[in-house]
Amino acid sequence: MSKKVFIIHGFQSTPESDWRPWLKENLEAQGDVVELLKMPTPNDPVRDEWVKSISDAVQNPNEDVYLVGHSLGVPTILNYLESLNEGEKIGGAVLVSGFYKPLLEDEEPEERKIDHFADHEFDWDKIKSVCGKCVVIHGDDDDVVPLYHAEHISKMLGCELVIVKGGGHLNTESNWNQLHEVLDFLE
């Protein structure tokens, strides 16, 4: 059965950047339906607006739905999963280079535009109960989001952690226009 895959970009990014177009093309070639979500105000993001964008796109959460998030897309997915109602469940999630708590704690408030996406303790049990399967993928030398974020997320969700040697932030700036680890999970 084909999957419905929704791909969520990160802060100051676009649906067409990094490995997302490559992933879309490859998933569609295997018969999946793929939507690259264009998140509102990517340079000044608001958590509730980003979560609503996922909710509006998915409409009917079910086990054919898979979410793929990169960087800020990861806590956005975690917040979306927390918002699901009892009885709603998706097939799975791919969480790439994401974080679970504020990254810029030592910076000035105006520099902390994304902290509110992860300014609370996530309800990990709820997230596990509404997400069929998951994988966390992270570069071993990510200088944007430290590896311990991925280790914590994978531990709390009880899912596999795939560490990409020399992966950086797994974006174009780190020379990643393809990301086979995501495709492997979704095949």
mmCIF file with all atom_site columns, C-alpha atoms in Angstrom:
data_model
loop_
_atom_site.group_PDB
_atom_site.id
_atom_site.type_symbol
_atom_site.label_atom_id
_atom_site.label_alt_id
_atom_site.label_comp_id
_atom_site.label_asym_id
_atom_site.label_entity_id
_atom_site.label_seq_id
_atom_site.pdbx_PDB_ins_code
_atom_site.Cartn_x
_atom_site.Cartn_y
_atom_site.Cartn_z
_atom_site.occupancy
_atom_site.B_iso_or_equiv
_atom_site.pdbx_formal_charge
_atom_site.auth_seq_id
_atom_site.auth_comp_id
_atom_site.auth_asym_id
_atom_site.auth_atom_id
_atom_site.pdbx_PDB_model_num
ATOM 1   C CA . MET A 1 1   ? 0.000  0.000  0.000  1.00 0.00 ? 1   MET A CA 1
ATOM 2   C CA . SER A 1 2   ? 1.278  3.453  -0.832 1.00 0.00 ? 2   SER A CA 1
ATOM 3   C CA . LYS A 1 3   ? 2.158  5.900  1.887  1.00 0.00 ? 3   LYS A CA 1
ATOM 4   C CA . LYS A 1 4   ? 1.243  9.568  2.220  1.00 0.00 ? 4   LYS A CA 1
ATOM 5   C CA . VAL A 1 5   ? 4.471  11.316 3.136  1.00 0.00 ? 5   VAL A CA 1
ATOM 6   C CA . PHE A 1 6   ? 4.579  14.901 4.366  1.00 0.00 ? 6   PHE A CA 1
ATOM 7   C CA . ILE A 1 7   ? 8.019  16.519 4.464  1.00 0.00 ? 7   ILE A CA 1
ATOM 8   C CA . ILE A 1 8   ? 8.604  19.462 6.799  1.00 0.00 ? 8   ILE A CA 1
ATOM 9   C CA . HIS A 1 9   ? 11.590 21.787 6.338  1.00 0.00 ? 9   HIS A CA 1
ATOM 10  C CA . GLY A 1 10  ? 13.392 23.718 9.047  1.00 0.00 ? 10  GLY A CA 1
ATOM 11  C CA . PHE A 1 11  ? 14.108 27.271 10.169 1.00 0.00 ? 11  PHE A CA 1
ATOM 12  C CA . GLN A 1 12  ? 15.027 29.705 7.380  1.00 0.00 ? 12  GLN A CA 1
ATOM 13  C CA . SER A 1 13  ? 14.605 26.932 4.824  1.00 0.00 ? 13  SER A CA 1
ATOM 14  C CA . THR A 1 14  ? 12.282 25.938 1.980  1.00 0.00 ? 14  THR A CA 1
ATOM 15  C CA . PRO A 1 15  ? 10.614 22.767 0.712  1.00 0.00 ? 15  PRO A CA 1
ATOM 16  C CA . GLU A 1 16  ? 12.858 22.814 -2.362 1.00 0.00 ? 16  GLU A CA 1
ATOM 17  C CA . SER A 1 17  ? 16.191 22.869 -0.519 1.00 0.00 ? 17  SER A CA 1
ATOM 18  C CA . ASP A 1 18  ? 18.555 20.188 0.745  1.00 0.00 ? 18  ASP A CA 1
ATOM 19  C CA . TRP A 1 19  ? 17.585 16.546 0.076  1.00 0.00 ? 19  TRP A CA 1
ATOM 20  C CA . ARG A 1 20  ? 13.811 17.067 0.083  1.00 0.00 ? 20  ARG A CA 1
ATOM 21  C CA . PRO A 1 21  ? 13.235 17.228 -3.721 1.00 0.00 ? 21  PRO A CA 1
ATOM 22  C CA . TRP A 1 22  ? 15.426 14.135 -4.181 1.00 0.00 ? 22  TRP A CA 1
ATOM 23  C CA . LEU A 1 23  ? 13.450 12.279 -1.508 1.00 0.00 ? 23  LEU A CA 1
ATOM 24  C CA . LYS A 1 24  ? 10.118 13.315 -3.041 1.00 0.00 ? 24  LYS A CA 1
ATOM 25  C CA . GLU A 1 25  ? 11.181 12.076 -6.471 1.00 0.00 ? 25  GLU A CA 1
ATOM 26  C CA . ASN A 1 26  ? 12.355 8.720  -5.116 1.00 0.00 ? 26  ASN A CA 1
ATOM 27  C CA . LEU A 1 27  ? 9.282  8.144  -2.946 1.00 0.00 ? 27  LEU A CA 1
ATOM 28  C CA . GLU A 1 28  ? 6.947  8.988  -5.827 1.00 0.00 ? 28  GLU A CA 1
ATOM 29  C CA . ALA A 1 29  ? 8.873  6.529  -8.010 1.00 0.00 ? 29  ALA A CA 1
ATOM 30  C CA . GLN A 1 30  ? 7.939  3.778  -5.540 1.00 0.00 ? 30  GLN A CA 1
ATOM 31  C CA . GLY A 1 31  ? 4.272  4.800  -5.649 1.00 0.00 ? 31  GLY A CA 1
ATOM 32  C CA . ASP A 1 32  ? 3.980  6.994  -2.573 1.00 0.00 ? 32  ASP A CA 1
ATOM 33  C CA . VAL A 1 33  ? 2.090  10.291 -2.462 1.00 0.00 ? 33  VAL A CA 1
ATOM 34  C CA . VAL A 1 34  ? 4.423  13.046 -1.260 1.00 0.00 ? 34  VAL A CA 1
ATOM 35  C CA . GLU A 1 35  ? 3.827  16.635 -0.226 1.00 0.00 ? 35  GLU A CA 1
ATOM 36  C CA . LEU A 1 36  ? 6.633  19.078 0.502  1.00 0.00 ? 36  LEU A CA 1
ATOM 37  C CA . LEU A 1 37  ? 5.046  21.409 3.026  1.00 0.00 ? 37  LEU A CA 1
ATOM 38  C CA . LYS A 1 38  ? 5.848  25.116 2.776  1.00 0.00 ? 38  LYS A CA 1
ATOM 39  C CA . MET A 1 39  ? 5.815  26.223 6.376  1.00 0.00 ? 39  MET A CA 1
ATOM 40  C CA . PRO A 1 40  ? 4.619  29.773 7.164  1.00 0.00 ? 40  PRO A CA 1
ATOM 41  C CA . THR A 1 41  ? 7.124  32.524 7.925  1.00 0.00 ? 41  THR A CA 1
ATOM 42  C CA . PRO A 1 42  ? 10.236 30.298 7.953  1.00 0.00 ? 42  PRO A CA 1
ATOM 43  C CA . ASN A 1 43  ? 12.414 33.222 9.079  1.00 0.00 ? 43  ASN A CA 1
ATOM 44  C CA . ASP A 1 44  ? 10.142 34.067 12.023 1.00 0.00 ? 44  ASP A CA 1
ATOM 45  C CA . PRO A 1 45  ? 8.306  30.801 12.762 1.00 0.00 ? 45  PRO A CA 1
ATOM 46  C CA . VAL A 1 46  ? 5.400  30.391 15.175 1.00 0.00 ? 46  VAL A CA 1
ATOM 47  C CA . ARG A 1 47  ? 4.865  26.929 16.663 1.00 0.00 ? 47  ARG A CA 1
ATOM 48  C CA . ASP A 1 48  ? 1.060  26.906 16.503 1.00 0.00 ? 48  ASP A CA 1
ATOM 49  C CA . GLU A 1 49  ? 1.085  28.036 12.863 1.00 0.00 ? 49  GLU A CA 1
ATOM 50  C CA . TRP A 1 50  ? 3.557  25.327 11.878 1.00 0.00 ? 50  TRP A CA 1
ATOM 51  C CA . VAL A 1 51  ? 1.600  22.625 13.733 1.00 0.00 ? 51  VAL A CA 1
ATOM 52  C CA . LYS A 1 52  ? -1.602 23.840 12.051 1.00 0.00 ? 52  LYS A CA 1
ATOM 53  C CA . SER A 1 53  ? 0.121  23.579 8.654  1.00 0.00 ? 53  SER A CA 1
ATOM 54  C CA . ILE A 1 54  ? 0.814  19.895 9.286  1.00 0.00 ? 54  ILE A CA 1
ATOM 55  C CA . SER A 1 55  ? -2.705 19.325 10.608 1.00 0.00 ? 55  SER A CA 1
ATOM 56  C CA . ASP A 1 56  ? -4.280 21.053 7.591  1.00 0.00 ? 56  ASP A CA 1
ATOM 57  C CA . ALA A 1 57  ? -2.150 19.027 5.173  1.00 0.00 ? 57  ALA A CA 1
ATOM 58  C CA . VAL A 1 58  ? -2.662 15.644 6.850  1.00 0.00 ? 58  VAL A CA 1
ATOM 59  C CA . GLN A 1 59  ? -6.386 16.194 7.575  1.00 0.00 ? 59  GLN A CA 1
ATOM 60  C CA . ASN A 1 60  ? -7.011 12.536 8.460  1.00 0.00 ? 60  ASN A CA 1
ATOM 61  C CA . PRO A 1 61  ? -4.202 11.056 10.580 1.00 0.00 ? 61  PRO A CA 1
ATOM 62  C CA . ASN A 1 62  ? -3.988 7.332  9.838  1.00 0.00 ? 62  ASN A CA 1
ATOM 63  C CA . GLU A 1 63  ? -1.423 4.571  9.509  1.00 0.00 ? 63  GLU A CA 1
ATOM 64  C CA . ASP A 1 64  ? -0.707 5.427  5.846  1.00 0.00 ? 64  ASP A CA 1
ATOM 65  C CA . VAL A 1 65  ? 0.632  8.847  6.926  1.00 0.00 ? 65  VAL A CA 1
ATOM 66  C CA . TYR A 1 66  ? 4.359  9.366  7.461  1.00 0.00 ? 66  TYR A CA 1
ATOM 67  C CA . LEU A 1 67  ? 6.023  12.597 8.537  1.00 0.00 ? 67  LEU A CA 1
ATOM 68  C CA . VAL A 1 68  ? 9.610  13.558 7.724  1.00 0.00 ? 68  VAL A CA 1
ATOM 69  C CA . GLY A 1 69  ? 11.101 16.557 9.501  1.00 0.00 ? 69  GLY A CA 1
ATOM 70  C CA . HIS A 1 70  ? 14.471 18.266 9.358  1.00 0.00 ? 70  HIS A CA 1
ATOM 71  C CA . SER A 1 71  ? 15.876 20.483 12.115 1.00 0.00 ? 71  SER A CA 1
ATOM 72  C CA . LEU A 1 72  ? 12.981 22.722 13.303 1.00 0.00 ? 72  LEU A CA 1
ATOM 73  C CA . GLY A 1 73  ? 10.678 20.303 11.489 1.00 0.00 ? 73  GLY A CA 1
ATOM 74  C CA . VAL A 1 74  ? 11.397 17.728 14.213 1.00 0.00 ? 74  VAL A CA 1
ATOM 75  C CA . PRO A 1 75  ? 9.969  19.572 17.251 1.00 0.00 ? 75  PRO A CA 1
ATOM 76  C CA . THR A 1 76  ? 7.143  20.696 14.954 1.00 0.00 ? 76  THR A CA 1
ATOM 77  C CA . ILE A 1 77  ? 6.301  17.041 14.306 1.00 0.00 ? 77  ILE A CA 1
ATOM 78  C CA . LEU A 1 78  ? 6.610  16.231 18.018 1.00 0.00 ? 78  LEU A CA 1
ATOM 79  C CA . ASN A 1 79  ? 4.185  19.068 18.841 1.00 0.00 ? 79  ASN A CA 1
ATOM 80  C CA . TYR A 1 80  ? 1.790  17.881 16.116 1.00 0.00 ? 80  TYR A CA 1
ATOM 81  C CA . LEU A 1 81  ? 1.846  14.321 17.460 1.00 0.00 ? 81  LEU A CA 1
ATOM 82  C CA . GLU A 1 82  ? 1.121  15.624 20.967 1.00 0.00 ? 82  GLU A CA 1
ATOM 83  C CA . SER A 1 83  ? -1.945 17.394 19.551 1.00 0.00 ? 83  SER A CA 1
ATOM 84  C CA . LEU A 1 84  ? -3.561 14.270 18.095 1.00 0.00 ? 84  LEU A CA 1
ATOM 85  C CA . ASN A 1 85  ? -6.783 13.049 19.645 1.00 0.00 ? 85  ASN A CA 1
ATOM 86  C CA . GLU A 1 86  ? -7.306 9.689  21.281 1.00 0.00 ? 86  GLU A CA 1
ATOM 87  C CA . GLY A 1 87  ? -7.671 7.033  18.595 1.00 0.00 ? 87  GLY A CA 1
ATOM 88  C CA . GLU A 1 88  ? -5.669 8.980  16.001 1.00 0.00 ? 88  GLU A CA 1
ATOM 89  C CA . LYS A 1 89  ? -2.361 7.457  14.917 1.00 0.00 ? 89  LYS A CA 1
ATOM 90  C CA . ILE A 1 90  ? 0.100  7.865  12.047 1.00 0.00 ? 90  ILE A CA 1
ATOM 91  C CA . GLY A 1 91  ? 2.259  5.209  10.426 1.00 0.00 ? 91  GLY A CA 1
ATOM 92  C CA . GLY A 1 92  ? 5.574  6.732  11.354 1.00 0.00 ? 92  GLY A CA 1
ATOM 93  C CA . ALA A 1 93  ? 8.038  9.590  11.520 1.00 0.00 ? 93  ALA A CA 1
ATOM 94  C CA . VAL A 1 94  ? 11.569 10.293 10.352 1.00 0.00 ? 94  VAL A CA 1
ATOM 95  C CA . LEU A 1 95  ? 13.268 12.839 12.602 1.00 0.00 ? 95  LEU A CA 1
ATOM 96  C CA . VAL A 1 96  ? 16.407 14.343 11.032 1.00 0.00 ? 96  VAL A CA 1
ATOM 97  C CA . SER A 1 97  ? 18.833 16.674 12.844 1.00 0.00 ? 97  SER A CA 1
ATOM 98  C CA . GLY A 1 98  ? 16.175 17.757 15.316 1.00 0.00 ? 98  GLY A CA 1
ATOM 99  C CA . PHE A 1 99  ? 16.086 19.040 18.860 1.00 0.00 ? 99  PHE A CA 1
ATOM 100 C CA . TYR A 1 100 ? 13.915 18.532 21.938 1.00 0.00 ? 100 TYR A CA 1
ATOM 101 C CA . LYS A 1 101 ? 14.794 21.571 24.064 1.00 0.00 ? 101 LYS A CA 1
ATOM 102 C CA . PRO A 1 102 ? 15.897 25.154 23.362 1.00 0.00 ? 102 PRO A CA 1
ATOM 103 C CA . LEU A 1 103 ? 19.181 25.399 21.476 1.00 0.00 ? 103 LEU A CA 1
ATOM 104 C CA . LEU A 1 104 ? 20.118 29.014 22.060 1.00 0.00 ? 104 LEU A CA 1
ATOM 105 C CA . GLU A 1 105 ? 19.770 29.316 25.811 1.00 0.00 ? 105 GLU A CA 1
ATOM 106 C CA . ASP A 1 106 ? 22.765 31.660 26.100 1.00 0.00 ? 106 ASP A CA 1
ATOM 107 C CA . GLU A 1 107 ? 21.720 34.005 23.295 1.00 0.00 ? 107 GLU A CA 1
ATOM 108 C CA . GLU A 1 108 ? 19.776 37.257 23.460 1.00 0.00 ? 108 GLU A CA 1
ATOM 109 C CA . PRO A 1 109 ? 15.968 36.837 23.355 1.00 0.00 ? 109 PRO A CA 1
ATOM 110 C CA . GLU A 1 110 ? 15.642 38.228 19.818 1.00 0.00 ? 110 GLU A CA 1
ATOM 111 C CA . GLU A 1 111 ? 18.062 35.521 18.651 1.00 0.00 ? 111 GLU A CA 1
ATOM 112 C CA . ARG A 1 112 ? 15.885 32.790 20.144 1.00 0.00 ? 112 ARG A CA 1
ATOM 113 C CA . LYS A 1 113 ? 13.081 32.705 17.572 1.00 0.00 ? 113 LYS A CA 1
ATOM 114 C CA . ILE A 1 114 ? 12.730 28.920 17.620 1.00 0.00 ? 114 ILE A CA 1
ATOM 115 C CA . ASP A 1 115 ? 13.004 28.135 21.334 1.00 0.00 ? 115 ASP A CA 1
ATOM 116 C CA . HIS A 1 116 ? 9.233  28.108 21.865 1.00 0.00 ? 116 HIS A CA 1
ATOM 117 C CA . PHE A 1 117 ? 8.936  25.002 19.650 1.00 0.00 ? 117 PHE A CA 1
ATOM 118 C CA . ALA A 1 118 ? 10.663 23.004 22.389 1.00 0.00 ? 118 ALA A CA 1
ATOM 119 C CA . ASP A 1 119 ? 10.154 25.037 25.554 1.00 0.00 ? 119 ASP A CA 1
ATOM 120 C CA . HIS A 1 120 ? 8.273  22.298 27.402 1.00 0.00 ? 120 HIS A CA 1
ATOM 121 C CA . GLU A 1 121 ? 8.840  18.668 28.322 1.00 0.00 ? 121 GLU A CA 1
ATOM 122 C CA . PHE A 1 122 ? 7.350  16.621 25.508 1.00 0.00 ? 122 PHE A CA 1
ATOM 123 C CA . ASP A 1 123 ? 4.790  13.964 26.402 1.00 0.00 ? 123 ASP A CA 1
ATOM 124 C CA . TRP A 1 124 ? 6.935  11.126 25.079 1.00 0.00 ? 124 TRP A CA 1
ATOM 125 C CA . ASP A 1 125 ? 4.427  8.413  26.040 1.00 0.00 ? 125 ASP A CA 1
ATOM 126 C CA . LYS A 1 126 ? 1.663  10.180 24.106 1.00 0.00 ? 126 LYS A CA 1
ATOM 127 C CA . ILE A 1 127 ? 3.950  10.665 21.096 1.00 0.00 ? 127 ILE A CA 1
ATOM 128 C CA . LYS A 1 128 ? 4.915  6.963  21.129 1.00 0.00 ? 128 LYS A CA 1
ATOM 129 C CA . SER A 1 129 ? 1.257  5.958  21.321 1.00 0.00 ? 129 SER A CA 1
ATOM 130 C CA . VAL A 1 130 ? 0.257  7.941  18.205 1.00 0.00 ? 130 VAL A CA 1
ATOM 131 C CA . CYS A 1 131 ? 3.305  7.189  16.031 1.00 0.00 ? 131 CYS A CA 1
ATOM 132 C CA . GLY A 1 132 ? 3.606  3.681  14.619 1.00 0.00 ? 132 GLY A CA 1
ATOM 133 C CA . LYS A 1 133 ? 7.349  3.603  14.052 1.00 0.00 ? 133 LYS A CA 1
ATOM 134 C CA . CYS A 1 134 ? 10.137 6.121  13.935 1.00 0.00 ? 134 CYS A CA 1
ATOM 135 C CA . VAL A 1 135 ? 13.791 6.654  13.267 1.00 0.00 ? 135 VAL A CA 1
ATOM 136 C CA . VAL A 1 136 ? 16.105 9.456  14.356 1.00 0.00 ? 136 VAL A CA 1
ATOM 137 C CA . ILE A 1 137 ? 18.883 10.422 11.911 1.00 0.00 ? 137 ILE A CA 1
ATOM 138 C CA . HIS A 1 138 ? 21.686 12.800 12.889 1.00 0.00 ? 138 HIS A CA 1
ATOM 139 C CA . GLY A 1 139 ? 25.180 13.803 11.822 1.00 0.00 ? 139 GLY A CA 1
ATOM 140 C CA . ASP A 1 140 ? 27.912 12.889 14.277 1.00 0.00 ? 140 ASP A CA 1
ATOM 141 C CA . ASP A 1 141 ? 29.438 16.340 13.867 1.00 0.00 ? 141 ASP A CA 1
ATOM 142 C CA . ASP A 1 142 ? 26.327 18.541 13.648 1.00 0.00 ? 142 ASP A CA 1
ATOM 143 C CA . ASP A 1 143 ? 27.389 22.050 14.678 1.00 0.00 ? 143 ASP A CA 1
ATOM 144 C CA . VAL A 1 144 ? 23.812 23.382 14.706 1.00 0.00 ? 144 VAL A CA 1
ATOM 145 C CA . VAL A 1 145 ? 22.071 20.742 16.834 1.00 0.00 ? 145 VAL A CA 1
ATOM 146 C CA . PRO A 1 146 ? 24.350 18.717 19.133 1.00 0.00 ? 146 PRO A CA 1
ATOM 147 C CA . LEU A 1 147 ? 24.138 14.923 18.848 1.00 0.00 ? 147 LEU A CA 1
ATOM 148 C CA . TYR A 1 148 ? 22.814 14.528 22.401 1.00 0.00 ? 148 TYR A CA 1
ATOM 149 C CA . HIS A 1 149 ? 19.445 15.826 21.173 1.00 0.00 ? 149 HIS A CA 1
ATOM 150 C CA . ALA A 1 150 ? 19.137 12.878 18.786 1.00 0.00 ? 150 ALA A CA 1
ATOM 151 C CA . GLU A 1 151 ? 20.279 10.444 21.455 1.00 0.00 ? 151 GLU A CA 1
ATOM 152 C CA . HIS A 1 152 ? 17.636 11.730 23.867 1.00 0.00 ? 152 HIS A CA 1
ATOM 153 C CA . ILE A 1 153 ? 14.810 11.732 21.299 1.00 0.00 ? 153 ILE A CA 1
ATOM 154 C CA . SER A 1 154 ? 15.578 8.180  20.162 1.00 0.00 ? 154 SER A CA 1
ATOM 155 C CA . LYS A 1 155 ? 15.793 6.970  23.768 1.00 0.00 ? 155 LYS A CA 1
ATOM 156 C CA . MET A 1 156 ? 12.518 8.610  24.781 1.00 0.00 ? 156 MET A CA 1
ATOM 157 C CA . LEU A 1 157 ? 10.677 7.268  21.719 1.00 0.00 ? 157 LEU A CA 1
ATOM 158 C CA . GLY A 1 158 ? 12.348 3.862  21.783 1.00 0.00 ? 158 GLY A CA 1
ATOM 159 C CA . CYS A 1 159 ? 13.385 4.105  18.158 1.00 0.00 ? 159 CYS A CA 1
ATOM 160 C CA . GLU A 1 160 ? 16.546 3.506  16.177 1.00 0.00 ? 160 GLU A CA 1
ATOM 161 C CA . LEU A 1 161 ? 19.216 6.199  16.045 1.00 0.00 ? 161 LEU A CA 1
ATOM 162 C CA . VAL A 1 162 ? 21.141 6.361  12.769 1.00 0.00 ? 162 VAL A CA 1
ATOM 163 C CA . ILE A 1 163 ? 24.321 8.414  13.094 1.00 0.00 ? 163 ILE A CA 1
ATOM 164 C CA . VAL A 1 164 ? 25.752 9.694  9.819  1.00 0.00 ? 164 VAL A CA 1
ATOM 165 C CA . LYS A 1 165 ? 29.537 10.015 9.975  1.00 0.00 ? 165 LYS A CA 1
ATOM 166 C CA . GLY A 1 166 ? 30.617 13.458 8.778  1.00 0.00 ? 166 GLY A CA 1
ATOM 167 C CA . GLY A 1 167 ? 26.968 14.402 8.254  1.00 0.00 ? 167 GLY A CA 1
ATOM 168 C CA . GLY A 1 168 ? 27.043 17.857 9.775  1.00 0.00 ? 168 GLY A CA 1
ATOM 169 C CA . HIS A 1 169 ? 23.512 19.262 9.927  1.00 0.00 ? 169 HIS A CA 1
ATOM 170 C CA . LEU A 1 170 ? 22.495 16.977 7.015  1.00 0.00 ? 170 LEU A CA 1
ATOM 171 C CA . ASN A 1 171 ? 21.697 19.900 4.744  1.00 0.00 ? 171 ASN A CA 1
ATOM 172 C CA . THR A 1 172 ? 23.081 21.397 1.542  1.00 0.00 ? 172 THR A CA 1
ATOM 173 C CA . GLU A 1 173 ? 25.647 23.419 3.500  1.00 0.00 ? 173 GLU A CA 1
ATOM 174 C CA . SER A 1 174 ? 26.989 20.060 4.739  1.00 0.00 ? 174 SER A CA 1
ATOM 175 C CA . ASN A 1 175 ? 26.893 18.703 1.145  1.00 0.00 ? 175 ASN A CA 1
ATOM 176 C CA . TRP A 1 176 ? 23.752 16.575 1.595  1.00 0.00 ? 176 TRP A CA 1
ATOM 177 C CA . ASN A 1 177 ? 21.487 16.739 -1.458 1.00 0.00 ? 177 ASN A CA 1
ATOM 178 C CA . GLN A 1 178 ? 20.512 13.096 -1.013 1.00 0.00 ? 178 GLN A CA 1
ATOM 179 C CA . LEU A 1 179 ? 19.813 11.254 2.224  1.00 0.00 ? 179 LEU A CA 1
ATOM 180 C CA . HIS A 1 180 ? 19.494 7.518  1.644  1.00 0.00 ? 180 HIS A CA 1
ATOM 181 C CA . GLU A 1 181 ? 18.952 6.849  5.353  1.00 0.00 ? 181 GLU A CA 1
ATOM 182 C CA . VAL A 1 182 ? 15.519 8.509  5.119  1.00 0.00 ? 182 VAL A CA 1
ATOM 183 C CA . LEU A 1 183 ? 14.586 6.650  1.942  1.00 0.00 ? 183 LEU A CA 1
ATOM 184 C CA . ASP A 1 184 ? 15.709 3.324  3.439  1.00 0.00 ? 184 ASP A CA 1
ATOM 185 C CA . PHE A 1 185 ? 13.325 3.764  6.375  1.00 0.00 ? 185 PHE A CA 1
ATOM 186 C CA . LEU A 1 186 ? 10.396 4.652  4.102  1.00 0.00 ? 186 LEU A CA 1
ATOM 187 C CA . GLU A 1 187 ? 10.852 1.804  1.605  1.00 0.00 ? 187 GLU A CA 1
#
